[in-house]
Structure formats: C-alpha cells, structure tokens
Amino acid sequence: MTASTPATSSSTPAAPFTTPATDELLERVAAALKEKNFDVEILDDAAAARARVKDLVPEGSSVFTAASETLRLSGIDADINDSGRYDSVKARGQVMDRATQMAEIWRMLACPDVVVGSVVAVTETGSLVAASASGSQLPAFAGSAPRAIWVVGAQKVVPDLDTALRRLDEYCVPLEDERARRVYGVPSALNRLLVLNAEPHPGRGTVLLLREAIGF
C-alpha cells in the first residue's frame, strides 16, 4: 500500500471506518457470505478467534500467515509461527536465500495447506476485499491453498464494493504506509487488489467475523 495512491474523489463525508458493525448487521453479512459458499462464524472477540483458529488448523500442517495487524494483535501470528505446532511457511521462507530460492519461496507461499489472514473490508453483499504490496498472500487467498481462514474485525463491514475501496484508500492505505515506514523503513505500496465474490469450493474458506474491532 502507499500514501501516494490518489484518494477516491467524493463529496460524501468519510465514513466512520472504525465503527464496529452491530450484531444485526453481522448476522446479515454472515448470511450473505454463506450464500456464496463461505463458512462463517460470528465470535465475540480476538481471543475467541485465536482459540478457534487452533481448532481449525490441523497440527503439523503447513501454514502461511499473511501479513496482518489483526493476526499480530490477536496473537494468532505468534501461535502459528512460533509455537512449533505447525510447519510455518513464513519461518521457512525467512531462512531461505532470496537471491537463489525466490521461485521456491513463492511456490511455498502460494500453496500451503492452510492460509490464515484478514481482509481490508467485507461487504454486506458477501464479498471480501484484500490488498497487497507484494501480492504474496493473494494466490493462496484466491484458491491455490486448500484451506483459507480470514479473521475480520467488525469495523471492516461496509455496504458495498465502492465503500470497500474508499475504506482501503482513505483509511487503510495511510495506516499501512505508516506501519511499513516504521517497521521496514520503506513506504508501502498498493500494488495488487483481490476481490473474492464467492467461494467455488464449499468448505474451503472460513470467515471468522468478530464482534469487536481489531486491526485496520
């Protein structure tokens, strides 16, 4: 992501993109996602999601955790990459030579047994919107990983795709750019965008909708 991405032109005041959706709205979103073949669970908070991910991910499986403040803040990232219970794709990739093994690294990222991540928005009509600088998580999100799990805070619910893109541009991009500069010393870049309108393979994708706000 990048702060240099032009903001969407609009005369409408910016939406309160940090406001958690109500229970009623979460139920409507869950119903819309289920109609599109996503498995959906509504959970109280990040702690519940952390416990649920442990149930959903088989011990010993290869797992890729997409870069996500939701996963970091919830402890899910550490559970998967530091616990020793799983074959962490991220940990394996970090010790490989990026000059000579980059193609192998990309294959590992694209085809883990399970990918766990989040999205920048979920629409009331049942679409998931993900954005990336490198695109590393997008192949697995899109279908190359046999199982996908998305942990989504209640503040990420938006009415439609247009609002999802506004949320990305006006809210997520500046925060991610600030984070990238602080953590990596370089700006982020909004290079790739993925919209998941449905899941062609029932049982593959699970969305854990939280009643609390987490991440951005």
PDB file of C-alpha atoms in Angstrom:
ATOM      1  CA  MET A   1       0.000   0.000   0.000  1.00  0.00           C
ATOM      2  CA  THR A   2       1.106   3.555  -0.461  1.00  0.00           C
ATOM      3  CA  ALA A   3       0.128   7.004   0.663  1.00  0.00           C
ATOM      4  CA  SER A   4       0.754   8.225  -2.866  1.00  0.00           C
ATOM      5  CA  THR A   5      -2.277   6.368  -4.167  1.00  0.00           C
ATOM      6  CA  PRO A   6      -4.818   9.046  -5.131  1.00  0.00           C
ATOM      7  CA  ALA A   7      -7.832   9.247  -2.876  1.00  0.00           C
ATOM      8  CA  THR A   8     -11.210   8.460  -4.374  1.00  0.00           C
ATOM      9  CA  SER A   9     -12.955  11.678  -5.380  1.00  0.00           C
ATOM     10  CA  SER A  10     -16.213  12.105  -3.486  1.00  0.00           C
ATOM     11  CA  SER A  11     -18.296  14.884  -1.975  1.00  0.00           C
ATOM     12  CA  THR A  12     -19.611  12.480   0.670  1.00  0.00           C
ATOM     13  CA  PRO A  13     -18.010  12.803   4.123  1.00  0.00           C
ATOM     14  CA  ALA A  14     -15.636   9.969   5.043  1.00  0.00           C
ATOM     15  CA  ALA A  15     -17.401   7.007   6.615  1.00  0.00           C
ATOM     16  CA  PRO A  16     -16.581   6.138  10.241  1.00  0.00           C
ATOM     17  CA  PHE A  17     -14.401   3.196   9.211  1.00  0.00           C
ATOM     18  CA  THR A  18     -13.551   2.354  12.820  1.00  0.00           C
ATOM     19  CA  THR A  19     -17.134   1.789  13.994  1.00  0.00           C
ATOM     20  CA  PRO A  20     -17.953  -1.885  14.711  1.00  0.00           C
ATOM     21  CA  ALA A  21     -20.979  -3.336  12.958  1.00  0.00           C
ATOM     22  CA  THR A  22     -23.995  -4.195  15.075  1.00  0.00           C
ATOM     23  CA  ASP A  23     -24.936  -7.803  15.798  1.00  0.00           C
ATOM     24  CA  GLU A  24     -27.865  -7.477  13.410  1.00  0.00           C
ATOM     25  CA  LEU A  25     -25.580  -6.298  10.619  1.00  0.00           C
ATOM     26  CA  LEU A  26     -23.038  -9.045  11.320  1.00  0.00           C
ATOM     27  CA  GLU A  27     -25.821 -11.602  11.016  1.00  0.00           C
ATOM     28  CA  ARG A  28     -26.816 -10.170   7.626  1.00  0.00           C
ATOM     29  CA  VAL A  29     -23.224 -10.234   6.420  1.00  0.00           C
ATOM     30  CA  ALA A  30     -22.811 -13.803   7.629  1.00  0.00           C
ATOM     31  CA  ALA A  31     -25.940 -14.852   5.747  1.00  0.00           C
ATOM     32  CA  ALA A  32     -24.685 -13.180   2.563  1.00  0.00           C
ATOM     33  CA  LEU A  33     -21.290 -14.888   2.844  1.00  0.00           C
ATOM     34  CA  LYS A  34     -22.904 -18.264   3.454  1.00  0.00           C
ATOM     35  CA  GLU A  35     -24.984 -17.852   0.311  1.00  0.00           C
ATOM     36  CA  LYS A  36     -21.684 -17.534  -1.541  1.00  0.00           C
ATOM     37  CA  ASN A  37     -20.264 -20.781  -0.103  1.00  0.00           C
ATOM     38  CA  PHE A  38     -18.098 -19.284   2.640  1.00  0.00           C
ATOM     39  CA  ASP A  39     -18.265 -20.929   6.059  1.00  0.00           C
ATOM     40  CA  VAL A  40     -18.918 -18.187   8.600  1.00  0.00           C
ATOM     41  CA  GLU A  41     -18.743 -17.953  12.372  1.00  0.00           C
ATOM     42  CA  ILE A  42     -19.544 -14.881  14.453  1.00  0.00           C
ATOM     43  CA  LEU A  43     -17.283 -14.724  17.502  1.00  0.00           C
ATOM     44  CA  ASP A  44     -17.145 -12.310  20.417  1.00  0.00           C
ATOM     45  CA  ASP A  45     -13.533 -11.176  20.212  1.00  0.00           C
ATOM     46  CA  ALA A  46      -9.952 -11.816  19.145  1.00  0.00           C
ATOM     47  CA  ALA A  47      -9.395 -14.275  21.987  1.00  0.00           C
ATOM     48  CA  ALA A  48     -12.253 -16.415  20.696  1.00  0.00           C
ATOM     49  CA  ALA A  49     -10.832 -16.215  17.162  1.00  0.00           C
ATOM     50  CA  ARG A  50      -7.416 -17.249  18.443  1.00  0.00           C
ATOM     51  CA  ALA A  51      -8.884 -20.337  20.071  1.00  0.00           C
ATOM     52  CA  ARG A  52     -10.991 -21.145  17.009  1.00  0.00           C
ATOM     53  CA  VAL A  53      -8.037 -20.942  14.633  1.00  0.00           C
ATOM     54  CA  LYS A  54      -6.248 -23.512  16.786  1.00  0.00           C
ATOM     55  CA  ASP A  55      -9.257 -25.808  16.340  1.00  0.00           C
ATOM     56  CA  LEU A  56      -9.464 -25.251  12.581  1.00  0.00           C
ATOM     57  CA  VAL A  57      -5.782 -25.670  11.678  1.00  0.00           C
ATOM     58  CA  PRO A  58      -4.511 -29.261  11.982  1.00  0.00           C
ATOM     59  CA  GLU A  59      -1.307 -29.597  13.966  1.00  0.00           C
ATOM     60  CA  GLY A  60       1.671 -30.281  11.704  1.00  0.00           C
ATOM     61  CA  SER A  61       0.103 -28.740   8.611  1.00  0.00           C
ATOM     62  CA  SER A  62       1.970 -26.169   6.524  1.00  0.00           C
ATOM     63  CA  VAL A  63       0.519 -22.742   7.289  1.00  0.00           C
ATOM     64  CA  PHE A  64       1.121 -19.323   5.781  1.00  0.00           C
ATOM     65  CA  THR A  65       0.091 -16.312   7.846  1.00  0.00           C
ATOM     66  CA  ALA A  66      -0.483 -13.314   5.600  1.00  0.00           C
ATOM     67  CA  ALA A  67       0.859 -10.022   6.944  1.00  0.00           C
ATOM     68  CA  SER A  68      -1.940  -8.688   9.123  1.00  0.00           C
ATOM     69  CA  GLU A  69      -2.277  -6.434  12.139  1.00  0.00           C
ATOM     70  CA  THR A  70      -5.340  -8.485  13.085  1.00  0.00           C
ATOM     71  CA  LEU A  71      -3.243 -11.643  13.327  1.00  0.00           C
ATOM     72  CA  ARG A  72      -0.419  -9.866  15.144  1.00  0.00           C
ATOM     73  CA  LEU A  73      -2.613  -8.141  17.715  1.00  0.00           C
ATOM     74  CA  SER A  74      -4.711 -11.246  18.374  1.00  0.00           C
ATOM     75  CA  GLY A  75      -1.675 -13.480  18.940  1.00  0.00           C
ATOM     76  CA  ILE A  76      -2.642 -15.765  16.051  1.00  0.00           C
ATOM     77  CA  ASP A  77       0.508 -14.930  14.101  1.00  0.00           C
ATOM     78  CA  ALA A  78       2.741 -15.944  17.021  1.00  0.00           C
ATOM     79  CA  ASP A  79       0.649 -19.054  17.715  1.00  0.00           C
ATOM     80  CA  ILE A  80       1.268 -20.337  14.209  1.00  0.00           C
ATOM     81  CA  ASN A  81       4.811 -19.163  13.528  1.00  0.00           C
ATOM     82  CA  ASP A  82       6.435 -19.516  16.951  1.00  0.00           C
ATOM     83  CA  SER A  83       4.647 -22.373  18.716  1.00  0.00           C
ATOM     84  CA  GLY A  84       6.207 -25.297  16.851  1.00  0.00           C
ATOM     85  CA  ARG A  85       2.795 -26.885  16.357  1.00  0.00           C
ATOM     86  CA  TYR A  86       2.773 -26.156  12.638  1.00  0.00           C
ATOM     87  CA  ASP A  87       5.071 -26.125   9.634  1.00  0.00           C
ATOM     88  CA  SER A  88       5.392 -22.344   9.372  1.00  0.00           C
ATOM     89  CA  VAL A  89       5.822 -21.298   5.755  1.00  0.00           C
ATOM     90  CA  LYS A  90       6.862 -17.828   6.881  1.00  0.00           C
ATOM     91  CA  ALA A  91       9.592 -19.201   9.157  1.00  0.00           C
ATOM     92  CA  ARG A  92      10.925 -21.457   6.392  1.00  0.00           C
ATOM     93  CA  GLY A  93      10.956 -18.627   3.887  1.00  0.00           C
ATOM     94  CA  GLN A  94      12.866 -16.296   6.190  1.00  0.00           C
ATOM     95  CA  VAL A  95      15.929 -18.572   6.248  1.00  0.00           C
ATOM     96  CA  MET A  96      15.975 -19.226   2.516  1.00  0.00           C
ATOM     97  CA  ASP A  97      18.209 -17.330   0.092  1.00  0.00           C
ATOM     98  CA  ARG A  98      16.051 -14.790  -1.723  1.00  0.00           C
ATOM     99  CA  ALA A  99      18.671 -14.372  -4.415  1.00  0.00           C
ATOM    100  CA  THR A 100      18.704 -18.041  -5.437  1.00  0.00           C
ATOM    101  CA  GLN A 101      15.490 -19.556  -3.992  1.00  0.00           C
ATOM    102  CA  MET A 102      12.865 -16.903  -4.678  1.00  0.00           C
ATOM    103  CA  ALA A 103      10.861 -19.117  -7.028  1.00  0.00           C
ATOM    104  CA  GLU A 104      10.688 -21.829  -4.361  1.00  0.00           C
ATOM    105  CA  ILE A 105       9.658 -19.292  -1.743  1.00  0.00           C
ATOM    106  CA  TRP A 106       6.800 -18.075  -3.940  1.00  0.00           C
ATOM    107  CA  ARG A 107       5.623 -21.648  -4.515  1.00  0.00           C
ATOM    108  CA  MET A 108       5.575 -22.233  -0.736  1.00  0.00           C
ATOM    109  CA  LEU A 109       3.605 -19.047  -0.142  1.00  0.00           C
ATOM    110  CA  ALA A 110       1.118 -19.875  -2.880  1.00  0.00           C
ATOM    111  CA  CYS A 111       0.368 -23.472  -1.894  1.00  0.00           C
ATOM    112  CA  PRO A 112       0.392 -24.041   1.882  1.00  0.00           C
ATOM    113  CA  ASP A 113      -2.067 -26.483   3.401  1.00  0.00           C
ATOM    114  CA  VAL A 114      -3.737 -23.513   5.108  1.00  0.00           C
ATOM    115  CA  VAL A 115      -3.526 -19.748   4.678  1.00  0.00           C
ATOM    116  CA  VAL A 116      -4.641 -17.529   7.553  1.00  0.00           C
ATOM    117  CA  GLY A 117      -5.117 -13.797   7.162  1.00  0.00           C
ATOM    118  CA  SER A 118      -7.552 -10.927   7.138  1.00  0.00           C
ATOM    119  CA  VAL A 119      -9.051  -8.516   4.628  1.00  0.00           C
ATOM    120  CA  VAL A 120      -9.451  -4.751   4.399  1.00  0.00           C
ATOM    121  CA  ALA A 121     -13.232  -4.970   4.050  1.00  0.00           C
ATOM    122  CA  VAL A 122     -16.204  -7.293   3.841  1.00  0.00           C
ATOM    123  CA  THR A 123     -19.340  -6.081   2.109  1.00  0.00           C
ATOM    124  CA  GLU A 124     -22.925  -6.553   3.216  1.00  0.00           C
ATOM    125  CA  THR A 125     -23.453  -8.411  -0.053  1.00  0.00           C
ATOM    126  CA  GLY A 126     -20.852 -11.027   0.873  1.00  0.00           C
ATOM    127  CA  SER A 127     -17.604 -10.039  -0.858  1.00  0.00           C
ATOM    128  CA  LEU A 128     -14.137  -9.991   0.703  1.00  0.00           C
ATOM    129  CA  VAL A 129     -11.586  -7.366  -0.360  1.00  0.00           C
ATOM    130  CA  ALA A 130      -7.838  -7.911   0.140  1.00  0.00           C
ATOM    131  CA  ALA A 131      -4.957  -5.618  -0.810  1.00  0.00           C
ATOM    132  CA  SER A 132      -1.221  -6.209  -1.011  1.00  0.00           C
ATOM    133  CA  ALA A 133       2.083  -4.587  -1.869  1.00  0.00           C
ATOM    134  CA  SER A 134       3.907  -7.758  -2.968  1.00  0.00           C
ATOM    135  CA  GLY A 135       0.912  -9.974  -3.701  1.00  0.00           C
ATOM    136  CA  SER A 136       2.424 -12.786  -1.634  1.00  0.00           C
ATOM    137  CA  GLN A 137      -0.824 -13.787   0.080  1.00  0.00           C
ATOM    138  CA  LEU A 138      -3.169 -13.353  -2.861  1.00  0.00           C
ATOM    139  CA  PRO A 139      -2.618 -16.679  -4.731  1.00  0.00           C
ATOM    140  CA  ALA A 140      -3.364 -18.631  -1.555  1.00  0.00           C
ATOM    141  CA  PHE A 141      -6.372 -16.422  -0.781  1.00  0.00           C
ATOM    142  CA  ALA A 142      -7.696 -16.781  -4.320  1.00  0.00           C
ATOM    143  CA  GLY A 143      -7.695 -20.563  -4.378  1.00  0.00           C
ATOM    144  CA  SER A 144      -4.277 -22.211  -4.502  1.00  0.00           C
ATOM    145  CA  ALA A 145      -4.353 -23.078  -0.777  1.00  0.00           C
ATOM    146  CA  PRO A 146      -6.753 -25.949   0.017  1.00  0.00           C
ATOM    147  CA  ARG A 147      -7.954 -24.116   3.158  1.00  0.00           C
ATOM    148  CA  ALA A 148      -8.287 -20.407   3.889  1.00  0.00           C
ATOM    149  CA  ILE A 149      -9.252 -18.661   7.115  1.00  0.00           C
ATOM    150  CA  TRP A 150      -9.947 -14.938   7.369  1.00  0.00           C
ATOM    151  CA  VAL A 151     -10.274 -13.187  10.742  1.00  0.00           C
ATOM    152  CA  VAL A 152     -12.285  -9.992  10.280  1.00  0.00           C
ATOM    153  CA  GLY A 153     -12.975  -7.267  12.819  1.00  0.00           C
ATOM    154  CA  ALA A 154     -16.471  -5.792  12.999  1.00  0.00           C
ATOM    155  CA  GLN A 155     -15.269  -2.364  11.837  1.00  0.00           C
ATOM    156  CA  LYS A 156     -14.425  -3.778   8.392  1.00  0.00           C
ATOM    157  CA  VAL A 157     -18.059  -4.280   7.365  1.00  0.00           C
ATOM    158  CA  VAL A 158     -19.112  -1.887   4.593  1.00  0.00           C
ATOM    159  CA  PRO A 159     -22.266  -1.614   2.483  1.00  0.00           C
ATOM    160  CA  ASP A 160     -20.759  -2.326  -0.942  1.00  0.00           C
ATOM    161  CA  LEU A 161     -17.623  -2.608  -3.053  1.00  0.00           C
ATOM    162  CA  ASP A 162     -17.408   1.142  -3.708  1.00  0.00           C
ATOM    163  CA  THR A 163     -17.302   1.796   0.024  1.00  0.00           C
ATOM    164  CA  ALA A 164     -14.790  -1.021   0.487  1.00  0.00           C
ATOM    165  CA  LEU A 165     -12.434   0.700  -1.939  1.00  0.00           C
ATOM    166  CA  ARG A 166     -12.960   4.015  -0.158  1.00  0.00           C
ATOM    167  CA  ARG A 167     -12.146   2.347   3.144  1.00  0.00           C
ATOM    168  CA  LEU A 168      -8.963   0.958   1.642  1.00  0.00           C
ATOM    169  CA  ASP A 169      -7.913   4.226   0.034  1.00  0.00           C
ATOM    170  CA  GLU A 170      -8.862   6.691   2.758  1.00  0.00           C
ATOM    171  CA  TYR A 171      -8.283   4.674   5.910  1.00  0.00           C
ATOM    172  CA  CYS A 172      -6.152   1.543   5.412  1.00  0.00           C
ATOM    173  CA  VAL A 173      -3.551   2.898   2.982  1.00  0.00           C
ATOM    174  CA  PRO A 174      -2.283   5.706   5.254  1.00  0.00           C
ATOM    175  CA  LEU A 175      -2.114   3.414   8.293  1.00  0.00           C
ATOM    176  CA  GLU A 176      -0.302   0.650   6.413  1.00  0.00           C
ATOM    177  CA  ASP A 177       2.138   3.128   4.911  1.00  0.00           C
ATOM    178  CA  GLU A 178       2.900   4.489   8.381  1.00  0.00           C
ATOM    179  CA  ARG A 179       3.408   0.952   9.696  1.00  0.00           C
ATOM    180  CA  ALA A 180       5.690  -0.044   6.813  1.00  0.00           C
ATOM    181  CA  ARG A 181       7.861   3.032   7.256  1.00  0.00           C
ATOM    182  CA  ARG A 182       8.142   2.373  10.988  1.00  0.00           C
ATOM    183  CA  VAL A 183       8.804  -1.388  10.755  1.00  0.00           C
ATOM    184  CA  TYR A 184      10.680  -1.725   7.460  1.00  0.00           C
ATOM    185  CA  GLY A 185      11.968   1.790   6.887  1.00  0.00           C
ATOM    186  CA  VAL A 186      10.312   1.989   3.457  1.00  0.00           C
ATOM    187  CA  PRO A 187       6.894   3.114   2.203  1.00  0.00           C
ATOM    188  CA  SER A 188       4.259   0.551   1.397  1.00  0.00           C
ATOM    189  CA  ALA A 189       2.550   0.279  -1.983  1.00  0.00           C
ATOM    190  CA  LEU A 190      -0.968  -0.612  -3.048  1.00  0.00           C
ATOM    191  CA  ASN A 191       0.116  -2.779  -5.973  1.00  0.00           C
ATOM    192  CA  ARG A 192      -2.445  -5.569  -6.016  1.00  0.00           C
ATOM    193  CA  LEU A 193      -6.110  -5.894  -5.172  1.00  0.00           C
ATOM    194  CA  LEU A 194      -8.205  -9.060  -4.834  1.00  0.00           C
ATOM    195  CA  VAL A 195     -11.995  -9.260  -4.573  1.00  0.00           C
ATOM    196  CA  LEU A 196     -13.459 -12.596  -3.529  1.00  0.00           C
ATOM    197  CA  ASN A 197     -17.092 -12.519  -4.631  1.00  0.00           C
ATOM    198  CA  ALA A 198     -17.788 -16.175  -3.839  1.00  0.00           C
ATOM    199  CA  GLU A 199     -16.074 -19.426  -2.904  1.00  0.00           C
ATOM    200  CA  PRO A 200     -16.323 -22.011  -5.729  1.00  0.00           C
ATOM    201  CA  HIS A 201     -15.400 -24.872  -3.390  1.00  0.00           C
ATOM    202  CA  PRO A 202     -17.754 -25.217  -0.405  1.00  0.00           C
ATOM    203  CA  GLY A 203     -15.886 -25.872   2.822  1.00  0.00           C
ATOM    204  CA  ARG A 204     -12.624 -24.301   1.665  1.00  0.00           C
ATOM    205  CA  GLY A 205     -12.937 -20.768   3.056  1.00  0.00           C
ATOM    206  CA  THR A 206     -13.886 -19.814   6.606  1.00  0.00           C
ATOM    207  CA  VAL A 207     -14.623 -16.250   7.711  1.00  0.00           C
ATOM    208  CA  LEU A 208     -14.432 -15.553  11.430  1.00  0.00           C
ATOM    209  CA  LEU A 209     -16.431 -12.370  11.975  1.00  0.00           C
ATOM    210  CA  LEU A 210     -15.655 -10.691  15.271  1.00  0.00           C
ATOM    211  CA  ARG A 211     -17.996  -8.511  17.267  1.00  0.00           C
ATOM    212  CA  GLU A 212     -15.075  -6.275  18.222  1.00  0.00           C
ATOM    213  CA  ALA A 213     -12.849  -4.004  16.153  1.00  0.00           C
ATOM    214  CA  ILE A 214      -9.276  -5.170  15.626  1.00  0.00           C
ATOM    215  CA  GLY A 215      -6.590  -4.320  13.094  1.00  0.00           C
ATOM    216  CA  PHE A 216      -7.242  -1.834  10.333  1.00  0.00           C
TER     217      PHE A 216
END
